[in-house]
Amino acid sequence: MRTRLGKIVCALAALALLSCPLATARAQTSCAIAGTDQTCTNATTISGNSIGVSDTATLTLTNTAAGTISAVGTISMGISAITANVTNAGTIEANGDFPVAVSATTINLTNTGTIRGIGIPWNGGFTGGSAVSGTDVNVTNSGTIVGYFYGVASTNTLNLTNSGTIQSLIFGSAVSAWNANIINTGTIMGSDSVFDISGIYLESGNVMNSGTILGRNGGYGIIGGLGVNVVNSGLIEATGSGSRGITISGGSVTNSGTIRASGASSIGIYSYGTLNVTNSGTIIGETAALRFDNAWDPSQTADVLTLLPGSHIVGAIITSGGGDTINVRAGNQNLTFDTLAGATITSTTPYVVLGNQIVTVDVTSFAANRRTLTDLTRGVSDAVPVFSGGTSGGSAPLAFAGPDAPSRFDDAFASLPGLSSAYASEAAVFKAPTLTYADGTTMWARGFAGQRIQQQDGVVLRTANLFYGGMIGADFAARPDLHTGVFLGGGKTRTSIDLGLGGTDSNMLFAGAYARYDFGASFLHGAIQGGGSRNITTRTVNNNLALNGIENAVGSFNGWYVSPELTFGHRFALGQLADATYTLTPSTRVRYLFGAFDGYTETGTSAPLTVGTQTASTVEERGEVKLTRSVAIAPMNELSTSLSGGVLGTQRVGGSTVNAALLGQAIPFATPGQANVWGYFGGLGLEWRSRNVSFFAAAEYLALADNSNVVSGRAGLRVGF
């Protein structure tokens, strides 16, 4: 028994001693030059004559950053297998006649290092060579893959995700496959020699590019057969005589980036089958930006060209009279075709077809005119001071529509220990401050600024409207409970349309008057403002036959407006808390705006737009609740802060038709944008007043249901004389 137990223990000990080294050795086994079903890791240098590492079945190989696998000789291969599962962080290369760095029927490759298949000139000429070549190939590359003829080649199916660099050096394509699914965020580049084919060649499949694809020296960015679908948000470019950005016999191209071909006889996109092109980016070609040609295969049906906002085409558009469909979903296009015979043309913006020319107008600026005028006049209205009548003598905070009851200061100071007797001798300062003249007249100055961001709404593109201005005025105490005033000011607006399609600049002068009547804790505030404007509008027009494809259409016109308003509110004294006095003031304001603009005819374009006189009428309602907190800091200093919120609505009233003409044809259209819009707002404000100086500032955020928002601010200063 003891002998048997001893034998078992010895056997287990021997097995343990043997198994540990074996397991360790297996994990670190170096790669053999020839083998079957190898699983190995290489961190050294393996160099073979014609073959670096070969496997008659499945090779699973990890080549570390310190590893190098190379082969030199006729038909040399760095790695050769039936199935190759390769993870490379080092270097794999082959040199010689027709070298292939990684060759297998099935390849699964992840590369963060360098893979090269570099040919040696043969008999004074050149030879072939690929970095990666197989039948079914799956590659994820963030490193560098360089081949003499091909970077990555597949005779059947290729799945490629590239964020690194793939390049062919002298002839062929950086990427070549029969059927491919390619996602590129890096660089795929054809050769820079005199023998270039393309950046990518495929018979069918899908290419999604947000990086760079280059074909050089008369080659192609992408060349493909039937059923190739390209989605590009990056750059696809070909250079040299006869170059093509994209050439395919059928499929689709969706472009929001740049597709460009430069050189004699170069074409941006060339189709010799049936092609569906949707463009919101840039397409450039010296001979033609687009050429749809089904002459090689008359059985192919007509092509479809859809132009979205942002579309920029530079070069001729050749349809060959194939009965194509042209869908224009973008304004400010001035496009000339070789022929529009048999073509079906649709547009979502006002347009004119004259001969072989299609011209469209972006209507965003017409919607922005009304919004811009509404925003600026609202800024003026909010900046008008609301001095209160009554025995307070204008001592209520300047920034707030709802001043507190006349007894607020007495209560506030009486509540502060040690200050009640001091306040008794200084009460006259607050009841008749030195900031107000003896007859009740006060001078003031205000400034305001804001910005509206209007997101895209149907055919109306995203816009940014900046507005600002300043004003000075005088306030008169007609009676203790009645204040009146006048003001004069100027402002500026600048509206920018998204995608660089233009905008409008306006300089404005305005004046107005107001009156405020206090009855008990309630108040009624009425005001009217009016002014004139000088406006310059610009449109960036895509003319495919103009230099750089750009025309700048400019129109100038005058305008004027008038806006009366009425506000009713009531003050609720909430009492004191922690030495501060609180007041809640709900109010309602109704404002009407009428604006008129002169007509104009543009200059700077071969298709000028003529616009008739326009009017803009809006009713605006505002319901607000404001909480004010006032603290007496010293006998002659007070700080008030406020928190406000509420709802605002605007309704477009009156006619909305814009009478316009283009290329001699009338194209009347309705002012775009939502007619009725509601939203909510919130704001903060503060005022500090002393014996000789009073300052206030306020900010507000307004969110509207038409997918726009307005951020605005205002500030004011009064100085005693």
XYZ file of C-alpha atoms in Angstrom:
721
model
C 0.000 0.000 0.000
C 2.757 2.372 0.969
C 4.708 1.392 -2.142
C 1.704 2.026 -4.393
C 1.031 5.412 -2.748
C 4.669 6.326 -3.173
C 4.505 5.494 -6.873
C 1.368 7.622 -7.318
C 2.951 10.609 -5.585
C 6.077 10.295 -7.678
C 4.046 10.035 -10.840
C 2.002 13.138 -9.965
C 5.161 15.031 -9.122
C 6.757 14.026 -12.383
C 3.628 15.005 -14.320
C 3.569 18.409 -12.577
C 7.204 19.008 -13.412
C 6.597 18.120 -17.032
C 3.248 19.847 -17.560
C 4.274 23.335 -16.383
C 7.224 23.718 -18.735
C 5.188 22.262 -21.579
C 2.346 24.752 -21.052
C 4.778 27.650 -20.867
C 6.657 26.519 -23.926
C 3.452 26.131 -25.938
C 2.356 29.736 -25.202
C 5.770 31.056 -26.257
C 6.440 28.775 -29.219
C 8.225 30.664 -31.988
C 6.957 30.352 -35.539
C 8.469 27.694 -37.760
C 9.334 28.510 -41.355
C 7.143 25.564 -42.408
C 4.374 23.832 -40.449
C 0.766 22.741 -40.170
C -1.930 24.364 -38.008
C 0.557 26.533 -36.196
C -0.399 28.865 -33.354
C 2.593 31.020 -32.602
C 3.915 34.362 -31.460
C 6.927 36.036 -33.013
C 9.027 38.672 -31.268
C 12.249 38.124 -33.217
C 13.346 38.231 -36.855
C 12.335 35.462 -39.251
C 13.829 35.746 -42.717
C 13.423 33.139 -45.399
C 14.381 32.557 -49.008
C 11.076 33.005 -50.872
C 9.048 32.079 -47.735
C 9.042 33.683 -44.305
C 6.438 31.554 -42.492
C 4.279 28.975 -44.275
C 1.489 26.687 -43.117
C -0.237 23.926 -45.054
C -3.519 24.483 -43.164
C -4.477 27.163 -40.618
C -1.899 29.593 -39.297
C -2.709 31.683 -36.225
C 0.126 34.135 -35.804
C 0.797 37.109 -33.563
C 3.705 39.268 -34.682
C 4.636 41.661 -31.899
C 6.065 45.156 -32.279
C 9.545 43.630 -31.933
C 8.873 40.989 -34.583
C 9.915 40.996 -38.236
C 8.919 38.397 -40.819
C 10.416 38.747 -44.292
C 11.084 36.836 -47.481
C 13.234 37.620 -50.512
C 13.218 35.871 -53.862
C 11.120 34.882 -56.840
C 7.414 34.773 -55.945
C 8.366 35.533 -52.348
C 5.793 35.439 -49.532
C 6.249 36.735 -46.033
C 3.362 34.578 -44.772
C 1.683 31.771 -46.739
C -1.215 29.573 -45.570
C -4.588 28.172 -46.530
C -6.196 30.164 -43.715
C -4.187 32.938 -42.089
C -5.313 34.530 -38.832
C -2.750 37.256 -38.337
C -2.379 39.980 -35.707
C 0.527 42.227 -36.605
C 2.119 45.040 -34.626
C 5.562 44.629 -36.140
C 6.762 44.245 -39.743
C 5.789 41.675 -42.377
C 7.301 42.077 -45.820
C 8.199 40.335 -49.043
C 10.676 41.456 -51.700
C 11.380 40.069 -55.144
C 9.464 39.078 -58.259
C 5.702 39.186 -57.588
C 6.037 39.334 -53.803
C 3.099 38.977 -51.401
C 3.604 39.873 -47.761
C 0.502 37.964 -46.547
C -0.979 35.325 -48.872
C -3.772 32.833 -48.113
C -7.110 31.602 -49.404
C -8.815 33.067 -46.333
C -7.218 35.952 -44.481
C -8.290 37.453 -41.165
C -5.877 40.283 -40.478
C -5.626 42.930 -37.776
C -2.746 45.282 -38.485
C -1.333 48.076 -36.374
C 2.185 47.723 -37.740
C 3.660 47.673 -41.257
C 3.002 45.219 -44.081
C 4.904 45.608 -47.360
C 4.984 43.715 -50.642
C 7.736 45.430 -52.631
C 8.709 44.252 -56.120
C 12.205 44.319 -57.575
C 12.467 45.599 -61.202
C 12.850 42.645 -63.559
C 14.948 42.907 -66.747
C 14.928 46.685 -66.449
C 11.145 46.779 -66.253
C 8.813 46.329 -63.300
C 7.268 43.479 -61.440
C 4.102 42.818 -59.504
C 3.489 42.463 -55.831
C 0.901 42.868 -53.112
C 0.978 43.487 -49.422
C -2.128 41.361 -48.678
C -3.683 38.974 -51.218
C -6.284 36.241 -50.891
C -9.665 34.930 -51.955
C -11.809 35.940 -48.977
C -10.121 38.686 -47.021
C -11.079 40.428 -43.781
C -8.816 43.306 -42.747
C -8.887 45.806 -39.893
C -6.017 48.224 -40.425
C -4.801 51.140 -38.368
C -1.194 50.779 -39.456
C 0.466 50.874 -42.904
C -0.112 48.467 -45.796
C 1.931 49.103 -48.956
C 2.029 46.982 -52.103
C 3.944 47.317 -55.370
C 0.798 46.537 -57.387
C -1.903 46.179 -54.727
C -2.136 47.087 -51.090
C -5.037 44.731 -50.305
C -6.374 42.394 -53.003
C -9.206 39.869 -52.955
C -10.418 37.666 -55.778
C -13.799 37.209 -54.110
C -15.052 39.005 -50.983
C -13.307 41.734 -49.025
C -14.376 43.249 -45.711
C -12.089 46.166 -44.905
C -12.110 48.665 -42.059
C -9.263 51.131 -42.463
C -8.161 53.966 -40.213
C -4.531 53.797 -41.260
C -2.820 53.963 -44.682
C -3.180 51.562 -47.618
C -1.196 52.329 -50.745
C -0.114 50.894 -54.086
C 3.290 52.069 -55.292
C 3.547 51.738 -59.043
C 0.586 50.089 -60.738
C -2.794 48.707 -59.826
C -5.084 49.682 -56.980
C -4.499 50.307 -53.326
C -7.577 48.125 -52.706
C -8.950 45.605 -55.215
C -11.830 43.140 -54.802
C -14.652 41.449 -56.656
C -17.180 42.214 -53.946
C -16.261 44.523 -51.090
C -17.602 46.222 -48.008
C -15.197 49.028 -47.151
C -15.293 51.496 -44.271
C -12.503 54.048 -44.530
C -11.608 56.763 -42.057
C -7.931 56.782 -42.970
C -6.116 57.057 -46.322
C -6.395 54.740 -49.324
C -4.050 55.926 -52.061
C -3.242 54.754 -55.564
C 0.299 54.964 -56.901
C 2.095 58.188 -57.732
C 3.861 56.645 -60.733
C 2.796 56.826 -64.369
C 0.874 53.557 -64.020
C -2.067 54.248 -61.738
C -5.404 52.485 -61.784
C -7.278 53.574 -58.677
C -7.494 54.042 -54.995
C -10.251 51.388 -54.865
C -11.374 48.882 -57.510
C -14.433 46.683 -56.954
C -17.030 45.022 -59.144
C -19.803 45.356 -56.581
C -20.292 46.252 -52.947
C -20.311 49.223 -50.626
C -17.817 51.952 -49.790
C -18.349 54.253 -46.803
C -15.682 56.935 -46.705
C -15.094 59.675 -44.174
C -11.350 59.715 -44.767
C -9.344 60.147 -47.984
C -9.371 58.024 -51.148
C -6.909 59.074 -53.854
C -6.284 57.996 -57.426
C -3.391 59.745 -59.137
C -1.780 60.247 -62.542
C -4.865 59.747 -64.653
C -6.391 57.130 -62.397
C -9.610 56.810 -60.422
C -10.517 57.464 -56.846
C -13.023 54.599 -57.063
C -13.715 52.449 -60.115
C -16.458 49.849 -60.008
C -18.953 47.773 -61.878
C -22.681 47.323 -61.457
C -24.199 47.579 -58.006
C -21.587 49.758 -56.300
C -22.888 52.034 -53.542
C -20.682 54.858 -52.290
C -21.406 57.020 -49.239
C -18.842 59.798 -48.920
C -18.417 62.434 -46.242
C -14.664 62.750 -46.702
C -12.507 63.279 -49.816
C -12.469 61.173 -52.961
C -10.012 62.622 -55.448
C -8.279 61.742 -58.707
C -5.598 63.758 -60.449
C -4.047 63.815 -63.888
C -5.249 63.760 -67.469
C -8.339 61.606 -67.922
C -8.820 61.096 -64.207
C -12.172 60.240 -62.629
C -13.194 60.806 -59.040
C -15.702 57.939 -59.265
C -16.463 55.722 -62.257
C -19.115 53.005 -61.879
C -21.514 51.293 -64.223
C -24.449 51.389 -61.831
C -25.467 51.866 -58.235
C -25.580 54.973 -56.065
C -23.408 57.800 -54.798
C -24.435 59.765 -51.707
C -22.037 62.634 -51.159
C -21.796 65.137 -48.334
C -18.030 65.549 -48.629
C -15.881 66.311 -51.684
C -15.517 64.331 -54.909
C -12.956 65.949 -57.164
C -11.094 65.221 -60.392
C -8.448 67.567 -61.798
C -6.549 67.536 -65.068
C -7.404 67.532 -68.750
C -10.558 65.525 -69.577
C -11.163 64.857 -65.878
C -14.681 64.029 -64.601
C -15.907 64.139 -61.012
C -18.479 61.314 -61.295
C -18.835 59.220 -64.442
C -21.567 56.627 -64.931
C -21.985 54.352 -67.906
C -25.018 52.570 -66.514
C -27.850 53.593 -64.204
C -26.750 55.782 -61.337
C -28.554 57.487 -58.461
C -26.599 60.512 -57.160
C -27.640 62.409 -54.018
C -25.434 65.390 -53.298
C -25.155 67.794 -50.391
C -21.413 68.262 -50.742
C -18.989 69.296 -53.496
C -18.455 67.629 -56.881
C -15.767 69.055 -59.181
C -14.469 68.070 -62.605
C -12.582 70.102 -65.221
C -14.309 68.542 -68.234
C -17.459 67.637 -66.347
C -18.523 67.442 -62.740
C -21.128 64.798 -63.619
C -21.525 62.650 -66.696
C -24.403 60.193 -67.035
C -23.775 58.034 -70.097
C -25.644 54.808 -70.810
C -24.477 54.620 -74.432
C -22.436 51.531 -73.607
C -25.562 49.738 -72.434
C -28.796 51.235 -73.862
C -30.851 48.811 -71.772
C -29.944 50.800 -68.666
C -32.699 53.144 -67.499
C -32.398 56.845 -66.793
C -30.309 58.248 -63.944
C -31.516 60.223 -60.900
C -29.809 63.348 -59.571
C -31.014 64.749 -56.230
C -29.543 68.000 -54.924
C -29.846 68.720 -51.195
C -28.966 71.906 -49.263
C -25.215 72.415 -49.371
C -24.902 70.994 -52.886
C -22.002 72.601 -54.768
C -21.230 71.466 -58.312
C -18.350 72.912 -60.355
C -18.148 71.826 -63.980
C -20.455 70.710 -66.745
C -23.383 68.373 -66.102
C -23.807 65.956 -69.013
C -26.971 63.861 -69.181
C -26.835 62.938 -72.893
C -30.612 63.369 -73.088
C -31.291 60.107 -71.325
C -34.594 61.140 -69.758
C -33.083 61.560 -66.328
C -34.879 62.735 -63.184
C -33.532 65.837 -61.466
C -34.839 66.531 -57.967
C -33.765 69.921 -56.628
C -34.146 70.145 -52.850
C -31.724 73.056 -52.513
C -32.093 76.772 -53.093
C -29.620 79.142 -54.751
C -28.764 76.770 -57.595
C -27.963 78.121 -61.084
C -27.171 74.972 -63.043
C -26.592 74.528 -66.761
C -26.877 71.070 -68.374
C -25.890 69.869 -71.831
C -29.575 69.088 -72.366
C -32.747 68.731 -70.348
C -34.617 67.021 -73.156
C -36.888 64.343 -71.719
C -35.821 65.133 -68.161
C -38.255 65.159 -65.245
C -37.575 68.131 -62.961
C -38.959 68.662 -59.444
C -38.140 71.267 -56.812
C -39.170 72.050 -53.235
C -38.053 75.690 -53.554
C -39.177 78.379 -56.058
C -37.527 77.580 -59.394
C -37.378 78.378 -63.099
C -36.400 76.162 -66.032
C -35.190 78.041 -69.089
C -33.693 75.985 -71.899
C -30.929 73.879 -70.394
C -30.833 75.943 -67.193
C -32.397 75.258 -63.782
C -32.394 78.121 -61.263
C -33.739 77.893 -57.701
C -34.066 80.362 -54.821
C -33.447 79.695 -51.145
C -36.334 81.230 -49.189
C -34.674 81.206 -45.763
C -33.854 84.932 -45.804
C -37.522 85.829 -46.363
C -38.550 83.921 -43.249
C -35.653 85.481 -41.342
C -36.673 89.061 -42.207
C -39.806 88.908 -40.049
C -38.088 87.046 -37.197
C -35.143 89.454 -37.202
C -37.377 92.523 -37.026
C -39.444 90.903 -34.266
C -36.335 90.107 -32.206
C -34.837 93.585 -32.463
C -38.056 95.423 -31.654
C -38.634 93.077 -28.712
C -35.147 94.017 -27.512
C -36.069 97.700 -27.732
C -39.348 97.102 -25.916
C -37.682 95.176 -23.085
C -35.024 97.867 -22.672
C -37.493 100.741 -22.193
C -37.368 101.667 -18.455
C -40.439 101.299 -16.298
C -40.058 104.112 -13.749
C -42.958 104.187 -11.388
C -45.068 107.111 -10.348
C -46.519 107.611 -6.873
C -44.824 108.871 -3.755
C -41.775 106.705 -4.300
C -40.533 109.257 -6.730
C -39.104 106.730 -9.125
C -37.192 104.890 -6.473
C -38.392 101.432 -7.489
C -35.859 99.208 -9.240
C -35.243 100.231 -12.837
C -34.951 96.720 -14.195
C -38.340 95.420 -13.134
C -41.780 96.004 -14.483
C -43.405 95.632 -11.095
C -42.071 98.133 -8.509
C -42.942 97.585 -4.914
C -45.390 99.553 -2.803
C -44.272 103.052 -1.729
C -43.807 101.958 1.865
C -41.224 99.279 0.976
C -38.167 101.328 1.927
C -39.669 102.461 5.211
C -40.437 98.868 6.151
C -37.060 97.612 5.007
C -35.006 100.134 6.980
C -37.253 99.988 10.013
C -36.557 96.271 10.226
C -32.782 96.800 10.417
C -31.591 97.453 14.030
C -29.792 100.751 14.476
C -30.811 102.135 11.098
C -34.374 103.285 11.714
C -33.367 106.662 13.159
C -30.673 107.152 10.566
C -33.135 106.396 7.812
C -35.560 109.007 9.154
C -33.088 111.763 8.287
C -32.242 110.271 4.904
C -35.721 109.277 3.744
C -35.833 112.240 1.412
C -32.907 110.769 -0.519
C -35.020 107.788 -1.635
C -38.263 109.640 -2.054
C -36.648 112.300 -4.239
C -33.211 110.909 -5.211
C -30.555 113.131 -6.682
C -30.753 111.004 -9.813
C -34.014 112.776 -10.576
C -34.153 116.464 -11.338
C -36.211 118.729 -9.141
C -39.070 118.782 -11.646
C -39.142 114.964 -11.869
C -37.157 114.641 -15.115
C -34.636 111.757 -15.375
C -32.098 110.992 -18.121
C -31.189 107.382 -18.869
C -29.212 105.194 -21.285
C -29.809 101.534 -22.142
C -28.156 98.861 -24.256
C -29.364 95.441 -25.404
C -28.044 92.468 -27.361
C -29.160 88.984 -28.226
C -29.004 86.087 -30.625
C -31.598 83.746 -32.090
C -30.629 80.305 -33.346
C -33.284 78.950 -35.692
C -32.844 75.287 -36.516
C -33.776 73.937 -39.935
C -37.518 73.775 -40.429
C -38.514 72.164 -43.718
C -37.112 74.232 -46.594
C -36.009 76.944 -44.134
C -32.354 76.352 -43.290
C -30.670 76.901 -39.958
C -29.951 80.584 -39.274
C -28.162 82.606 -36.622
C -29.534 86.101 -36.019
C -27.446 88.544 -33.987
C -29.098 91.784 -32.885
C -27.928 94.635 -30.687
C -28.527 98.306 -30.079
C -28.442 101.257 -27.730
C -30.805 104.059 -26.742
C -31.005 107.212 -24.666
C -34.125 108.786 -23.227
C -35.802 111.127 -20.799
C -38.487 110.363 -18.254
C -40.959 113.006 -17.028
C -43.126 112.877 -13.894
C -46.336 114.444 -15.211
C -48.132 113.586 -11.958
C -47.192 111.561 -8.891
C -48.943 108.533 -10.424
C -48.112 109.204 -14.097
C -44.750 109.049 -15.849
C -44.103 109.693 -19.538
C -40.943 109.426 -21.579
C -39.294 109.526 -24.988
C -36.259 107.708 -26.399
C -34.006 107.583 -29.459
C -31.624 104.857 -30.513
C -29.996 102.708 -33.144
C -29.362 99.032 -33.711
C -27.979 96.451 -36.050
C -28.948 92.942 -37.060
C -26.900 90.304 -38.845
C -28.512 87.101 -40.069
C -26.297 84.252 -41.304
C -27.757 81.296 -43.188
C -26.246 77.881 -42.620
C -23.995 76.237 -45.236
C -22.597 79.645 -46.184
C -25.618 80.462 -48.340
C -25.684 84.175 -47.439
C -27.589 86.400 -45.069
C -28.844 89.914 -44.383
C -27.288 92.907 -42.618
C -29.509 95.752 -41.401
C -28.731 99.105 -39.807
C -31.646 100.673 -37.959
C -32.625 103.969 -36.356
C -35.655 104.116 -34.085
C -37.506 106.421 -31.703
C -40.458 106.064 -29.386
C -42.523 107.283 -26.478
C -44.092 105.651 -23.436
C -46.400 106.374 -20.514
C -46.982 104.578 -17.236
C -49.932 104.973 -14.908
C -50.014 103.547 -11.380
C -53.354 103.003 -9.642
C -52.943 101.398 -6.272
C -50.878 98.233 -6.595
C -51.685 97.908 -10.305
C -50.044 99.621 -13.257
C -50.694 100.190 -16.953
C -47.738 100.741 -19.278
C -48.130 101.791 -22.914
C -45.403 102.425 -25.511
C -44.922 102.928 -29.224
C -41.749 102.685 -31.272
C -40.974 103.131 -34.928
C -37.952 103.357 -37.178
C -36.288 102.850 -40.512
C -33.689 100.418 -41.793
C -31.106 100.060 -44.537
C -30.727 96.410 -45.539
C -28.249 94.478 -47.657
C -29.023 90.866 -48.496
C -26.608 88.379 -50.057
C -27.147 84.971 -51.631
C -24.308 82.566 -52.349
C -25.361 80.941 -55.625
C -23.941 77.698 -57.035
C -23.340 78.364 -60.741
C -21.656 75.238 -62.060
C -20.125 77.114 -65.013
C -18.746 80.050 -62.986
C -15.198 80.278 -61.666
C -15.074 78.106 -58.541
C -18.811 77.574 -59.040
C -19.744 80.631 -56.962
C -21.796 83.776 -57.619
C -22.546 86.360 -54.950
C -25.985 87.853 -55.531
C -26.492 91.150 -53.676
C -29.661 93.163 -53.102
C -30.151 96.391 -51.131
C -33.419 97.893 -49.922
C -34.934 100.204 -47.313
C -37.570 99.407 -44.726
C -39.601 100.890 -41.911
C -41.701 99.673 -39.001
C -44.064 100.732 -36.220
C -44.868 98.780 -33.039
C -47.375 99.800 -30.321
C -47.742 97.795 -27.106
C -49.696 97.715 -23.843
C -48.764 96.056 -20.527
C -50.953 95.508 -17.468
C -49.627 94.220 -14.151
C -50.250 94.038 -10.432
C -47.824 94.063 -7.493
C -48.303 91.697 -4.575
C -46.272 92.618 -1.502
C -45.086 89.351 0.051
C -43.536 90.972 3.120
C -40.078 90.561 4.586
C -37.800 87.631 5.227
C -34.219 87.757 6.525
C -34.006 91.564 6.181
C -35.195 91.440 2.549
C -38.462 92.629 1.027
C -40.204 90.418 -1.563
C -42.678 91.386 -4.272
C -44.492 89.174 -6.803
C -45.564 90.899 -10.025
C -47.635 89.101 -12.675
C -48.098 91.046 -15.931
C -49.448 90.661 -19.443
C -48.154 92.444 -22.536
C -49.641 92.617 -26.038
C -47.528 94.040 -28.864
C -48.253 94.585 -32.543
C -45.547 94.926 -35.182
C -45.953 96.140 -38.752
C -42.934 96.272 -41.053
C -42.572 97.166 -44.719
C -39.645 96.586 -47.097
C -38.954 98.075 -50.519
C -38.434 95.925 -53.592
C -35.040 95.295 -55.211
C -33.219 93.523 -58.046
C -29.996 91.657 -57.341
C -26.621 92.250 -58.906
C -23.611 89.950 -59.154
C -25.331 86.937 -60.702
C -26.274 85.796 -64.187
C -29.750 84.951 -62.871
C -30.748 87.958 -60.707
C -33.809 87.730 -58.490
C -36.292 90.601 -58.538
C -38.359 90.997 -55.364
C -41.416 93.233 -54.952
C -42.366 95.191 -51.861
C -42.979 93.090 -48.742
C -44.803 93.538 -45.467
C -44.491 91.727 -42.148
C -47.229 91.879 -39.497
C -47.011 90.118 -36.149
C -48.997 90.057 -32.930
C -47.024 89.074 -29.838
C -48.385 88.183 -26.394
C -46.275 87.841 -23.277
C -47.400 86.577 -19.876
C -44.858 86.952 -17.075
C -44.483 86.373 -13.352
C -41.572 88.110 -11.616
C -40.298 87.697 -8.066
C -38.237 90.633 -6.768
C -36.014 90.629 -3.682
C -34.747 93.976 -2.355
C -32.154 94.520 0.368
C -31.093 97.841 1.890
C -27.293 97.632 2.182
C -26.796 101.118 3.721
C -28.916 104.197 4.138
C -28.171 105.223 0.565
C -27.587 101.827 -1.140
C -30.012 99.173 -2.246
C -29.625 95.888 -4.171
C -32.568 94.250 -5.923
C -32.544 90.907 -7.718
C -35.301 89.231 -9.681
C -36.309 85.872 -11.072
C -38.890 85.753 -13.873
C -40.601 83.276 -16.162
C -43.567 82.996 -18.438
C -44.933 82.247 -21.897
C -44.721 84.113 -25.176
C -46.653 83.676 -28.422
C -46.411 85.236 -31.873
C -48.935 85.109 -34.709
C -48.305 86.206 -38.267
C -51.204 88.271 -39.605
C -51.989 89.794 -42.979
C -50.742 88.693 -46.390
C -47.701 86.453 -46.703
C -47.081 86.353 -50.466
C -43.681 87.427 -51.787
C -43.928 88.626 -55.397
C -40.701 87.713 -57.169
C -39.392 87.096 -60.692
C -36.446 85.074 -61.986
C -35.111 84.992 -65.566
C -38.168 86.985 -66.609
C -40.615 84.499 -65.104
C -42.885 85.281 -62.141
C -42.380 82.985 -59.147
C -44.623 84.253 -56.327
C -44.314 82.234 -53.124
C -45.557 82.343 -49.545
C -43.308 83.562 -46.762
C -42.015 80.331 -45.201
C -41.917 79.440 -41.524
C -44.585 78.708 -38.963
C -47.290 81.362 -38.719
C -48.195 80.705 -35.056
C -45.459 79.994 -32.532
C -45.564 79.628 -28.749
C -42.783 79.233 -26.255
C -41.579 79.815 -22.717
C -38.896 82.000 -21.174
C -36.961 82.522 -17.979
C -34.801 85.397 -16.814
C -32.592 86.871 -14.115
C -31.991 90.522 -13.242
C -30.331 92.792 -10.722
C -30.189 96.476 -9.893
C -27.884 98.402 -7.667
C -28.657 102.015 -6.761
C -26.826 104.517 -4.632
C -27.212 108.204 -4.027
C -25.768 109.295 -7.374
C -25.610 106.191 -9.570
C -28.053 103.481 -10.562
C -27.109 100.425 -12.635
C -29.091 97.374 -13.759
C -28.556 94.265 -15.890
C -30.831 91.417 -16.949
C -30.634 88.280 -19.092
C -33.311 86.055 -20.589
C -33.605 82.739 -22.400
C -36.555 82.114 -24.727
C -37.372 78.700 -26.228
C -39.957 78.547 -29.022
C -41.920 75.687 -30.544
C -40.540 76.353 -34.043
C -37.244 74.815 -32.918
C -35.579 78.139 -32.195
C -34.198 79.805 -29.098
C -33.270 83.369 -28.207
C -30.692 84.465 -25.653
C -30.757 88.177 -24.833
C -29.465 90.664 -22.303
C -29.801 94.328 -21.488
C -28.166 96.835 -19.169
C -28.664 100.461 -18.182
C -27.109 103.317 -16.248
C -28.398 106.529 -14.656
C -26.110 109.169 -13.236
C -27.219 112.084 -11.055
C -26.360 115.622 -12.037
